[in-house]
């Protein structure tokens, strides 16, 4: 078998044996001297060392949906529109130089730059995008997250096999450099949508060199074979060890790319990652274990960053069975959760108590301000639900996927319901990740912990999942009024009117409470002072071409201290 | 002749055990709730069905089992469902050498520490030295690797800066991982050595040697050691298998790309073919080690065959 990505000269294990004896000798003799650390060397060579959570499922943009996977794809591919380095509500030109909608935002024209190149030198054309959208929507390919493209006319029907000809799907290459997308309904935020990984292009000739357009098991995504169109190209990949990308000389804007490369390290264990940062092996950690955050905050560690993130942490209620089928009972549960206490004493990562479901965004959408801790109101609703006291409430269970932080939240809430409402028959149960997913899907739960991260900056990415029968709904809840408001909002082109409609819909959601909002996520991570231009972003989608590495000297540190 | 027949029957037993393990794993993996295609965000039903068709999971389980066995005979372990684009053969070929090296290094460290400590404790039996050493060994057995590993990392990597604290490439973290495994097994080996050395030291020929006026150290190393070390040798096979298979914790703590990590992640990802593949590899390894030990023991001590 051939492993083209295995760097035998450097990554070999037996060479490490000899290296070790050397290290021991050198190590002992240089203790106390100022050694250049791995991070120092990487900064000098302008290689960014990123901790990236778990091992990616694939490096094929059409096969993944996880955040960590997207982080790598953002380096190796570029979409029509790309991310702004400082503001996720703004759009930067990617392969498309500019774009324009028709009057009612139901048709978008993208004008592609003619100097965009694949990493093998081939030009990137509008046909590549049509090919890619055909692939991800193709029923035989069965891309797990193809529904992101259902914005295109007939895309859903084609994906389900109801429309056989891709010609009927609303995407056309008018010329090599002009792409027209015809949509199901007006979508003023469409440029935000096409930034998502599912809308990235793939290189057809490379796919077909190693298989067919719709085959999932080919070698095309391996180093040496891989062709992308991003600022960086894939050079090495070893499972559970590293993924390396280096500057792509064919990238149209390569002159403005500051880094020479990025090494992504898939470190599942968050404690290991944090130690790797302290041991000067990483510029950046994907996360900080929540129980270490207070310690970092206490010593005011300059490397710690806590930033708002477009994600919502909540509990799903099963609407189809007692006791959670009763709306007043759900209200009682929601109003007796002391969210402030949870973020302050349990999660401890600067999270924000969720007064609604959709996290407030810089783009101007604010959810109705409804859910606040109010034990008196909660007790009133409990009475209305027909319970004289909490002791009459039948036994029910909170399930969560096995993770200590979810457990702590569940225990806290169990305690709050007991204290405020007198409900003493709440059980908590952890389930292994896949079991939990299946349980939620089959709706065999009473209350289930959940989280939702926005795919783009628009409230519809949060509110869309509560439409009747949506595949992510899984509560049994549905409201004709809610569905109608969402539908009506999609026909409006004025942002303010649209947001007003969506807020109206959200107030129905927050009144009937198929979900109990708990908090809005924050991104908590460590970043080395050498990393420049890494700005807080709502969706955390950092375009790497703007990132730079410069030695942060002690002098600079002192200056900052005196400011 | 008799030996040959014994070896053949032991081989047959091992092969049968392997088939049972492969079969049970195949069906158990499928019985677990959830599936490989469930994702953070819901995947529509029609796509899950298509994926099942793409991977042949739509056929009856017994038929799939037949296909699987057929493929297995040709050495093809199938595609990995959690690491798309890689075959299980590729995943194992990358991960196994890492775990194997950790296991071998761990074993060497365990022997280098465990055997001398055991011999020394036996020589000083029932003294304060003996008790102290055996208490430490007992502690070593009780302290799980997930406590020792982070502790070693914190001290030798972060405090003293002698090693890297994690990662594989250009990193010395693997030595701390091997050391963790070695320390853990050295405690077992020390107790095992001490016990069997005491057995031998109490026998008549040792008393005779002492009576003849042979120097005590010579008695210990020349006369007693060979007999005393035999149980340790017998333990090496299973220990190596255990070291290689049990390296999951150290691989996770030190971020090393070994097979142990795949073993666990395959199960949580419901990566069916990778579950079967890793279990098969570990099963072959453990059965092989036990088989070899049995054969060697039969050869060394003919009485074993009749047992």
Short mmCIF file of N, CA and C in Angstrom, two decimals, chain A residues 1-3 5-7 10-11 13-14 16-17 20 24 27-28 31 35 38 55-58 63 65 139-147 150 159-160 216-219 221-222 237-242 244 265 267-269 272 275-276 278-279 281-282 432-435 437-438 441 452-455 471-472, chain B residues 33-48 50-51 54-55 79-87 89-91 93-95 97-98 101 105 149-151 153-154 158 160-172 174-175 252-258 261-262 265 267-270:
data_model
loop_
_atom_site.label_atom_id
_atom_site.label_comp_id
_atom_site.label_asym_id
_atom_site.label_seq_id
_atom_site.Cartn_x
_atom_site.Cartn_y
_atom_site.Cartn_z
N UNK A 1 0.83 -1.21 0.00
CA UNK A 1 0.00 0.00 0.00
C UNK A 1 0.87 1.27 0.00
N UNK A 2 0.35 2.27 -0.60
CA UNK A 2 1.14 3.50 -0.72
C UNK A 2 0.52 4.58 0.14
N UNK A 3 1.32 5.23 0.89
CA UNK A 3 0.83 6.36 1.69
C UNK A 3 1.57 7.60 1.25
N UNK A 5 1.10 10.51 1.73
CA UNK A 5 1.17 11.64 2.65
C UNK A 5 2.08 11.38 3.83
N UNK A 6 2.63 10.16 3.90
CA UNK A 6 3.44 9.83 5.06
C UNK A 6 4.83 10.38 4.86
N UNK A 7 5.21 11.30 5.69
CA UNK A 7 6.51 11.94 5.56
C UNK A 7 7.53 11.09 6.30
N UNK A 10 10.59 12.58 8.24
CA UNK A 10 10.42 13.37 9.46
C UNK A 10 9.55 12.69 10.51
N UNK A 11 8.54 11.97 10.05
CA UNK A 11 7.57 11.45 11.01
C UNK A 11 7.87 10.04 11.48
N UNK A 13 9.03 6.65 13.28
CA UNK A 13 9.09 6.44 14.73
C UNK A 13 10.46 5.95 15.15
N UNK A 14 11.16 5.26 14.22
CA UNK A 14 12.44 4.72 14.66
C UNK A 14 13.50 5.79 14.70
N UNK A 16 12.93 8.53 15.73
CA UNK A 16 12.68 9.20 17.00
C UNK A 16 13.49 8.59 18.13
N UNK A 17 13.76 7.28 17.99
CA UNK A 17 14.54 6.61 19.04
C UNK A 17 15.91 7.24 19.16
N UNK A 20 15.66 10.71 20.38
CA UNK A 20 15.40 10.80 21.82
C UNK A 20 16.71 10.86 22.59
N UNK A 24 17.79 13.82 24.94
CA UNK A 24 18.11 13.68 26.35
C UNK A 24 19.40 14.43 26.66
N UNK A 27 18.88 18.07 25.96
CA UNK A 27 17.91 18.55 26.94
C UNK A 27 18.56 18.83 28.28
N UNK A 28 19.35 17.88 28.72
CA UNK A 28 19.98 18.05 30.03
C UNK A 28 20.95 19.21 30.02
N UNK A 31 19.16 22.89 29.88
CA UNK A 31 18.17 23.36 30.84
C UNK A 31 18.62 24.70 31.40
N UNK A 35 15.85 28.31 25.06
CA UNK A 35 15.74 27.49 23.86
C UNK A 35 14.66 28.04 22.96
N UNK A 38 9.00 25.14 19.83
CA UNK A 38 8.36 24.75 18.56
C UNK A 38 7.53 25.91 18.00
N UNK A 55 -10.51 14.51 14.78
CA UNK A 55 -10.08 14.19 13.43
C UNK A 55 -11.23 14.48 12.46
N UNK A 56 -10.95 15.16 11.34
CA UNK A 56 -12.04 15.44 10.39
C UNK A 56 -12.58 14.15 9.79
N UNK A 57 -13.86 14.17 9.46
CA UNK A 57 -14.47 13.00 8.84
C UNK A 57 -13.98 12.83 7.41
N UNK A 58 -13.68 13.95 6.78
CA UNK A 58 -13.21 13.93 5.40
C UNK A 58 -12.66 15.31 5.10
N UNK A 63 -18.90 16.27 2.00
CA UNK A 63 -19.16 15.14 2.89
C UNK A 63 -19.14 15.51 4.36
N UNK A 65 -19.90 18.26 7.86
CA UNK A 65 -20.71 19.35 8.39
C UNK A 65 -20.14 19.88 9.69
N UNK A 139 -28.75 12.46 -5.96
CA UNK A 139 -29.29 11.49 -5.00
C UNK A 139 -28.37 10.31 -4.74
N UNK A 140 -27.62 9.88 -5.73
CA UNK A 140 -26.74 8.73 -5.51
C UNK A 140 -25.57 9.06 -4.61
N UNK A 141 -25.13 10.30 -4.65
CA UNK A 141 -23.99 10.71 -3.83
C UNK A 141 -24.39 10.79 -2.36
N UNK A 142 -25.65 11.15 -2.09
CA UNK A 142 -26.20 11.21 -0.74
C UNK A 142 -25.32 12.01 0.21
N UNK A 143 -25.06 13.26 -0.12
CA UNK A 143 -24.30 14.13 0.77
C UNK A 143 -25.13 14.44 2.00
N UNK A 144 -24.56 14.23 3.20
CA UNK A 144 -25.37 14.36 4.42
C UNK A 144 -25.99 15.75 4.61
N UNK A 145 -25.32 16.78 4.10
CA UNK A 145 -25.82 18.12 4.40
C UNK A 145 -26.24 18.84 3.12
N UNK A 146 -26.73 18.06 2.16
CA UNK A 146 -27.11 18.65 0.88
C UNK A 146 -28.28 19.62 1.02
N UNK A 147 -29.04 19.48 2.13
CA UNK A 147 -30.22 20.35 2.28
C UNK A 147 -29.83 21.83 2.36
N UNK A 150 -30.89 23.61 -0.71
CA UNK A 150 -32.30 23.62 -1.09
C UNK A 150 -32.81 25.03 -1.40
N UNK A 159 -32.66 16.33 -5.37
CA UNK A 159 -31.99 15.56 -4.32
C UNK A 159 -32.81 14.35 -3.89
N UNK A 160 -34.14 14.49 -3.98
CA UNK A 160 -35.01 13.39 -3.57
C UNK A 160 -35.36 12.47 -4.73
N UNK A 216 -17.98 8.04 -3.23
CA UNK A 216 -17.51 8.63 -1.98
C UNK A 216 -16.17 8.06 -1.54
N UNK A 217 -15.84 6.86 -2.04
CA UNK A 217 -14.63 6.20 -1.53
C UNK A 217 -13.49 6.23 -2.50
N UNK A 218 -12.97 7.41 -2.76
CA UNK A 218 -11.83 7.45 -3.67
C UNK A 218 -10.69 8.18 -2.98
N UNK A 219 -9.54 8.14 -3.64
CA UNK A 219 -8.32 8.69 -3.05
C UNK A 219 -8.10 10.16 -3.39
N UNK A 221 -8.99 12.93 -2.15
CA UNK A 221 -8.74 13.94 -1.13
C UNK A 221 -7.42 13.72 -0.39
N UNK A 222 -6.62 12.77 -0.84
CA UNK A 222 -5.35 12.54 -0.16
C UNK A 222 -4.27 13.49 -0.70
N UNK A 237 -1.27 14.50 5.45
CA UNK A 237 -2.41 14.13 6.28
C UNK A 237 -2.11 12.80 6.94
N UNK A 238 -2.00 12.80 8.23
CA UNK A 238 -1.87 11.54 8.96
C UNK A 238 -2.99 11.52 10.00
N UNK A 239 -3.82 10.47 9.97
CA UNK A 239 -4.99 10.41 10.84
C UNK A 239 -4.58 10.53 12.30
N UNK A 240 -5.33 11.34 13.03
CA UNK A 240 -5.10 11.58 14.46
C UNK A 240 -3.76 12.23 14.78
N UNK A 241 -3.02 12.64 13.77
CA UNK A 241 -1.73 13.26 14.05
C UNK A 241 -1.66 14.69 13.51
N UNK A 242 -1.86 14.87 12.22
CA UNK A 242 -1.78 16.23 11.67
C UNK A 242 -2.37 16.29 10.28
N UNK A 244 -1.52 19.05 7.14
CA UNK A 244 -0.71 20.22 6.83
C UNK A 244 -1.12 20.81 5.50
N UNK A 265 -3.87 20.27 14.11
CA UNK A 265 -3.66 19.09 14.96
C UNK A 265 -5.00 18.65 15.54
N UNK A 267 -6.70 17.15 18.10
CA UNK A 267 -6.52 16.64 19.46
C UNK A 267 -7.88 16.59 20.14
N UNK A 268 -8.41 15.39 20.29
CA UNK A 268 -9.73 15.21 20.88
C UNK A 268 -9.77 15.64 22.33
N UNK A 269 -8.72 15.22 23.04
CA UNK A 269 -8.71 15.43 24.48
C UNK A 269 -8.39 16.90 24.78
N UNK A 272 -5.34 17.58 26.91
CA UNK A 272 -4.09 17.39 26.18
C UNK A 272 -3.80 18.62 25.33
N UNK A 275 -2.56 21.44 27.43
CA UNK A 275 -1.17 21.21 27.83
C UNK A 275 -0.22 21.45 26.66
N UNK A 276 -0.67 21.06 25.47
CA UNK A 276 0.17 21.28 24.29
C UNK A 276 0.40 22.77 24.08
N UNK A 278 0.41 25.04 26.58
CA UNK A 278 1.35 25.45 27.62
C UNK A 278 2.76 24.96 27.31
N UNK A 279 2.85 23.83 26.62
CA UNK A 279 4.16 23.28 26.27
C UNK A 279 4.72 23.87 24.98
N UNK A 281 3.57 24.03 21.93
CA UNK A 281 3.44 23.22 20.72
C UNK A 281 2.33 23.73 19.81
N UNK A 282 1.52 24.67 20.31
CA UNK A 282 0.39 25.18 19.53
C UNK A 282 0.31 26.70 19.63
N UNK A 432 -24.51 7.65 25.43
CA UNK A 432 -23.39 7.80 24.50
C UNK A 432 -23.89 8.52 23.25
N UNK A 433 -23.03 9.31 22.63
CA UNK A 433 -23.39 10.25 21.56
C UNK A 433 -24.35 9.69 20.51
N UNK A 434 -24.01 8.55 19.92
CA UNK A 434 -24.85 8.01 18.85
C UNK A 434 -26.19 7.49 19.39
N UNK A 435 -26.15 6.97 20.60
CA UNK A 435 -27.39 6.47 21.20
C UNK A 435 -28.33 7.64 21.46
N UNK A 437 -28.33 10.52 19.89
CA UNK A 437 -28.85 11.02 18.62
C UNK A 437 -30.05 10.20 18.15
N UNK A 438 -29.90 8.87 18.29
CA UNK A 438 -30.98 7.98 17.86
C UNK A 438 -32.23 8.18 18.74
N UNK A 441 -33.94 11.35 17.72
CA UNK A 441 -34.55 11.15 16.41
C UNK A 441 -35.84 10.34 16.53
N UNK A 452 -27.36 24.22 19.04
CA UNK A 452 -27.48 24.52 17.62
C UNK A 452 -26.55 25.68 17.28
N UNK A 453 -25.69 25.44 16.28
CA UNK A 453 -24.75 26.46 15.84
C UNK A 453 -25.21 26.98 14.49
N UNK A 454 -25.21 28.30 14.33
CA UNK A 454 -25.67 28.89 13.07
C UNK A 454 -24.75 28.55 11.91
N UNK A 455 -25.36 28.32 10.74
CA UNK A 455 -24.57 28.04 9.55
C UNK A 455 -24.22 29.32 8.80
N UNK A 471 -36.50 18.23 9.71
CA UNK A 471 -35.79 17.03 10.16
C UNK A 471 -34.95 17.30 11.41
N UNK A 472 -34.72 18.58 11.73
CA UNK A 472 -34.01 18.87 12.97
C UNK A 472 -34.93 19.24 14.12
N UNK B 33 -27.43 0.78 19.27
CA UNK B 33 -28.32 1.82 18.74
C UNK B 33 -27.54 2.90 18.01
N UNK B 34 -28.22 3.64 17.16
CA UNK B 34 -27.54 4.67 16.38
C UNK B 34 -26.88 4.03 15.19
N UNK B 35 -26.30 4.85 14.34
CA UNK B 35 -25.65 4.29 13.16
C UNK B 35 -24.57 5.21 12.66
N UNK B 36 -23.77 4.78 11.70
CA UNK B 36 -22.65 5.59 11.25
C UNK B 36 -23.07 6.89 10.56
N UNK B 37 -24.29 6.94 10.06
CA UNK B 37 -24.67 8.12 9.27
C UNK B 37 -25.43 9.17 10.06
N UNK B 38 -25.69 8.93 11.33
CA UNK B 38 -26.31 9.97 12.16
C UNK B 38 -25.28 11.08 12.34
N UNK B 39 -25.75 12.30 12.31
CA UNK B 39 -24.82 13.42 12.39
C UNK B 39 -25.35 14.47 13.37
N UNK B 40 -24.50 15.47 13.67
CA UNK B 40 -24.92 16.53 14.58
C UNK B 40 -26.22 17.14 14.10
N UNK B 41 -26.23 17.42 12.81
CA UNK B 41 -27.43 17.99 12.22
C UNK B 41 -28.15 16.87 11.49
N UNK B 42 -29.45 16.88 11.57
CA UNK B 42 -30.22 15.75 11.05
C UNK B 42 -29.96 15.52 9.57
N UNK B 43 -29.81 14.27 9.20
CA UNK B 43 -29.66 13.90 7.80
C UNK B 43 -31.01 13.35 7.34
N UNK B 44 -31.58 13.93 6.24
CA UNK B 44 -32.90 13.48 5.80
C UNK B 44 -32.95 11.97 5.54
N UNK B 45 -34.12 11.42 5.80
CA UNK B 45 -34.33 9.97 5.68
C UNK B 45 -33.88 9.42 4.32
N UNK B 46 -34.27 10.13 3.24
CA UNK B 46 -33.97 9.58 1.91
C UNK B 46 -32.46 9.48 1.66
N UNK B 47 -31.70 10.35 2.32
CA UNK B 47 -30.24 10.28 2.14
C UNK B 47 -29.64 9.13 2.95
N UNK B 48 -30.16 8.93 4.17
CA UNK B 48 -29.68 7.80 4.98
C UNK B 48 -29.91 6.49 4.23
N UNK B 50 -30.14 6.09 1.00
CA UNK B 50 -29.21 5.99 -0.12
C UNK B 50 -27.81 5.59 0.37
N UNK B 51 -27.38 6.18 1.50
CA UNK B 51 -26.06 5.84 2.04
C UNK B 51 -26.02 4.37 2.40
N UNK B 54 -25.50 2.59 -0.68
CA UNK B 54 -24.13 2.76 -1.18
C UNK B 54 -23.15 1.82 -0.47
N UNK B 55 -23.40 1.58 0.82
CA UNK B 55 -22.45 0.77 1.58
C UNK B 55 -22.92 -0.66 1.76
N UNK B 79 -13.95 -0.24 3.81
CA UNK B 79 -13.69 1.19 3.95
C UNK B 79 -14.00 1.66 5.38
N UNK B 80 -13.30 2.68 5.84
CA UNK B 80 -13.64 3.28 7.13
C UNK B 80 -14.79 4.25 6.91
N UNK B 81 -15.79 4.19 7.78
CA UNK B 81 -16.94 5.08 7.61
C UNK B 81 -16.74 6.41 8.32
N UNK B 82 -15.83 6.43 9.30
CA UNK B 82 -15.59 7.65 10.06
C UNK B 82 -14.42 8.46 9.51
N UNK B 83 -13.54 7.81 8.78
CA UNK B 83 -12.42 8.50 8.13
C UNK B 83 -12.59 8.31 6.64
N UNK B 84 -13.45 9.14 6.05
CA UNK B 84 -13.84 8.90 4.66
C UNK B 84 -12.65 9.09 3.73
N UNK B 85 -12.51 8.15 2.81
CA UNK B 85 -11.39 8.20 1.89
C UNK B 85 -10.28 7.25 2.29
N UNK B 86 -10.33 6.74 3.52
CA UNK B 86 -9.33 5.79 3.96
C UNK B 86 -9.96 4.40 4.09
N UNK B 87 -9.18 3.37 3.76
CA UNK B 87 -9.66 2.01 4.03
C UNK B 87 -9.22 1.63 5.43
N UNK B 89 -7.71 -1.01 6.21
CA UNK B 89 -6.33 -1.49 6.10
C UNK B 89 -5.35 -0.33 6.25
N UNK B 90 -5.66 0.79 5.60
CA UNK B 90 -4.76 1.95 5.68
C UNK B 90 -4.71 2.50 7.10
N UNK B 91 -5.88 2.61 7.72
CA UNK B 91 -5.95 3.16 9.07
C UNK B 91 -5.13 2.30 10.04
N UNK B 93 -2.71 0.14 9.22
CA UNK B 93 -1.30 0.15 8.86
C UNK B 93 -0.61 1.41 9.38
N UNK B 94 -1.37 2.50 9.52
CA UNK B 94 -0.78 3.72 10.09
C UNK B 94 -0.72 3.67 11.60
N UNK B 95 -1.78 3.14 12.20
CA UNK B 95 -1.89 3.21 13.66
C UNK B 95 -1.13 2.11 14.37
N UNK B 97 1.80 0.43 13.92
CA UNK B 97 3.22 0.59 14.28
C UNK B 97 3.42 1.51 15.48
N UNK B 98 2.58 2.53 15.62
CA UNK B 98 2.70 3.44 16.75
C UNK B 98 2.43 2.69 18.05
N UNK B 101 5.17 0.11 18.76
CA UNK B 101 6.40 0.67 19.30
C UNK B 101 6.21 1.07 20.77
N UNK B 105 8.49 -0.63 23.72
CA UNK B 105 9.28 0.24 24.61
C UNK B 105 8.77 0.14 26.05
N UNK B 149 -0.15 9.16 33.54
CA UNK B 149 0.22 9.82 32.29
C UNK B 149 0.20 11.35 32.38
N UNK B 150 -0.91 11.97 32.83
CA UNK B 150 -0.90 13.43 32.92
C UNK B 150 0.14 13.94 33.92
N UNK B 151 0.35 13.13 34.98
CA UNK B 151 1.33 13.53 36.00
C UNK B 151 2.74 13.59 35.40
N UNK B 153 3.47 13.95 32.30
CA UNK B 153 3.48 15.05 31.34
C UNK B 153 3.70 16.38 32.04
N UNK B 154 2.97 16.56 33.14
CA UNK B 154 3.05 17.82 33.88
C UNK B 154 4.47 18.03 34.42
N UNK B 158 6.20 19.76 31.15
CA UNK B 158 5.87 21.18 31.36
C UNK B 158 6.76 21.83 32.42
N UNK B 160 9.86 20.48 33.82
CA UNK B 160 11.30 20.33 33.58
C UNK B 160 11.69 20.59 32.13
N UNK B 161 10.72 20.46 31.23
CA UNK B 161 11.01 20.74 29.83
C UNK B 161 11.91 19.73 29.15
N UNK B 162 11.95 18.50 29.68
CA UNK B 162 12.81 17.49 29.06
C UNK B 162 12.18 16.85 27.84
N UNK B 163 10.86 16.83 27.82
CA UNK B 163 10.15 16.18 26.71
C UNK B 163 9.05 17.11 26.19
N UNK B 164 8.51 16.76 25.02
CA UNK B 164 7.30 17.44 24.55
C UNK B 164 6.12 16.81 25.26
N UNK B 165 5.07 17.60 25.45
CA UNK B 165 3.95 17.11 26.26
C UNK B 165 2.92 16.36 25.42
N UNK B 166 2.97 16.53 24.10
CA UNK B 166 1.98 15.85 23.26
C UNK B 166 2.48 15.77 21.83
N UNK B 167 1.69 15.09 21.02
CA UNK B 167 1.85 15.00 19.57
C UNK B 167 2.91 13.98 19.15
N UNK B 168 2.91 13.72 17.86
CA UNK B 168 3.68 12.61 17.32
C UNK B 168 4.89 13.10 16.53
N UNK B 169 4.65 13.94 15.56
CA UNK B 169 5.72 14.29 14.65
C UNK B 169 6.75 15.19 15.33
N UNK B 170 8.02 14.84 15.17
CA UNK B 170 9.10 15.63 15.76
C UNK B 170 8.89 15.85 17.25
N UNK B 171 8.28 14.89 17.90
CA UNK B 171 7.92 15.10 19.29
C UNK B 171 8.43 13.94 20.12
N UNK B 172 8.83 14.24 21.35
CA UNK B 172 9.34 13.18 22.22
C UNK B 172 8.28 12.70 23.19
N UNK B 174 6.13 10.52 22.89
CA UNK B 174 5.92 9.07 22.90
C UNK B 174 6.71 8.41 24.00
N UNK B 175 7.86 9.00 24.38
CA UNK B 175 8.65 8.36 25.43
C UNK B 175 7.91 8.38 26.75
N UNK B 252 -4.35 8.84 24.02
CA UNK B 252 -5.23 10.01 24.12
C UNK B 252 -4.56 11.12 24.90
N UNK B 253 -3.96 10.77 26.03
CA UNK B 253 -3.36 11.80 26.88
C UNK B 253 -2.19 12.49 26.17
N UNK B 254 -1.41 11.73 25.39
CA UNK B 254 -0.27 12.34 24.72
C UNK B 254 -0.53 12.64 23.24
N UNK B 255 -1.78 12.47 22.82
CA UNK B 255 -2.14 12.81 21.44
C UNK B 255 -1.35 12.04 20.40
N UNK B 256 -1.25 10.72 20.56
CA UNK B 256 -0.47 9.90 19.63
C UNK B 256 -1.41 9.13 18.70
N UNK B 257 -1.04 9.01 17.42
CA UNK B 257 -1.96 8.43 16.43
C UNK B 257 -1.91 6.91 16.38
N UNK B 258 -2.09 6.25 17.51
CA UNK B 258 -2.01 4.79 17.54
C UNK B 258 -3.34 4.11 17.29
N UNK B 261 -6.55 4.57 19.91
CA UNK B 261 -7.53 5.64 19.70
C UNK B 261 -8.60 5.21 18.70
N UNK B 262 -8.16 4.54 17.62
CA UNK B 262 -9.13 4.09 16.62
C UNK B 262 -10.10 3.07 17.21
N UNK B 265 -12.64 5.16 19.14
CA UNK B 265 -13.41 6.08 18.30
C UNK B 265 -14.28 5.32 17.30
N UNK B 267 -15.79 2.61 17.78
CA UNK B 267 -17.02 2.18 18.45
C UNK B 267 -17.96 3.36 18.64
N UNK B 268 -17.45 4.51 19.07
CA UNK B 268 -18.36 5.64 19.30
C UNK B 268 -18.88 6.21 17.98
N UNK B 269 -18.11 6.09 16.90
CA UNK B 269 -18.58 6.58 15.60
C UNK B 269 -19.46 5.57 14.88
N UNK B 270 -19.60 4.38 15.42
CA UNK B 270 -20.29 3.29 14.73
C UNK B 270 -19.66 3.07 13.36
#
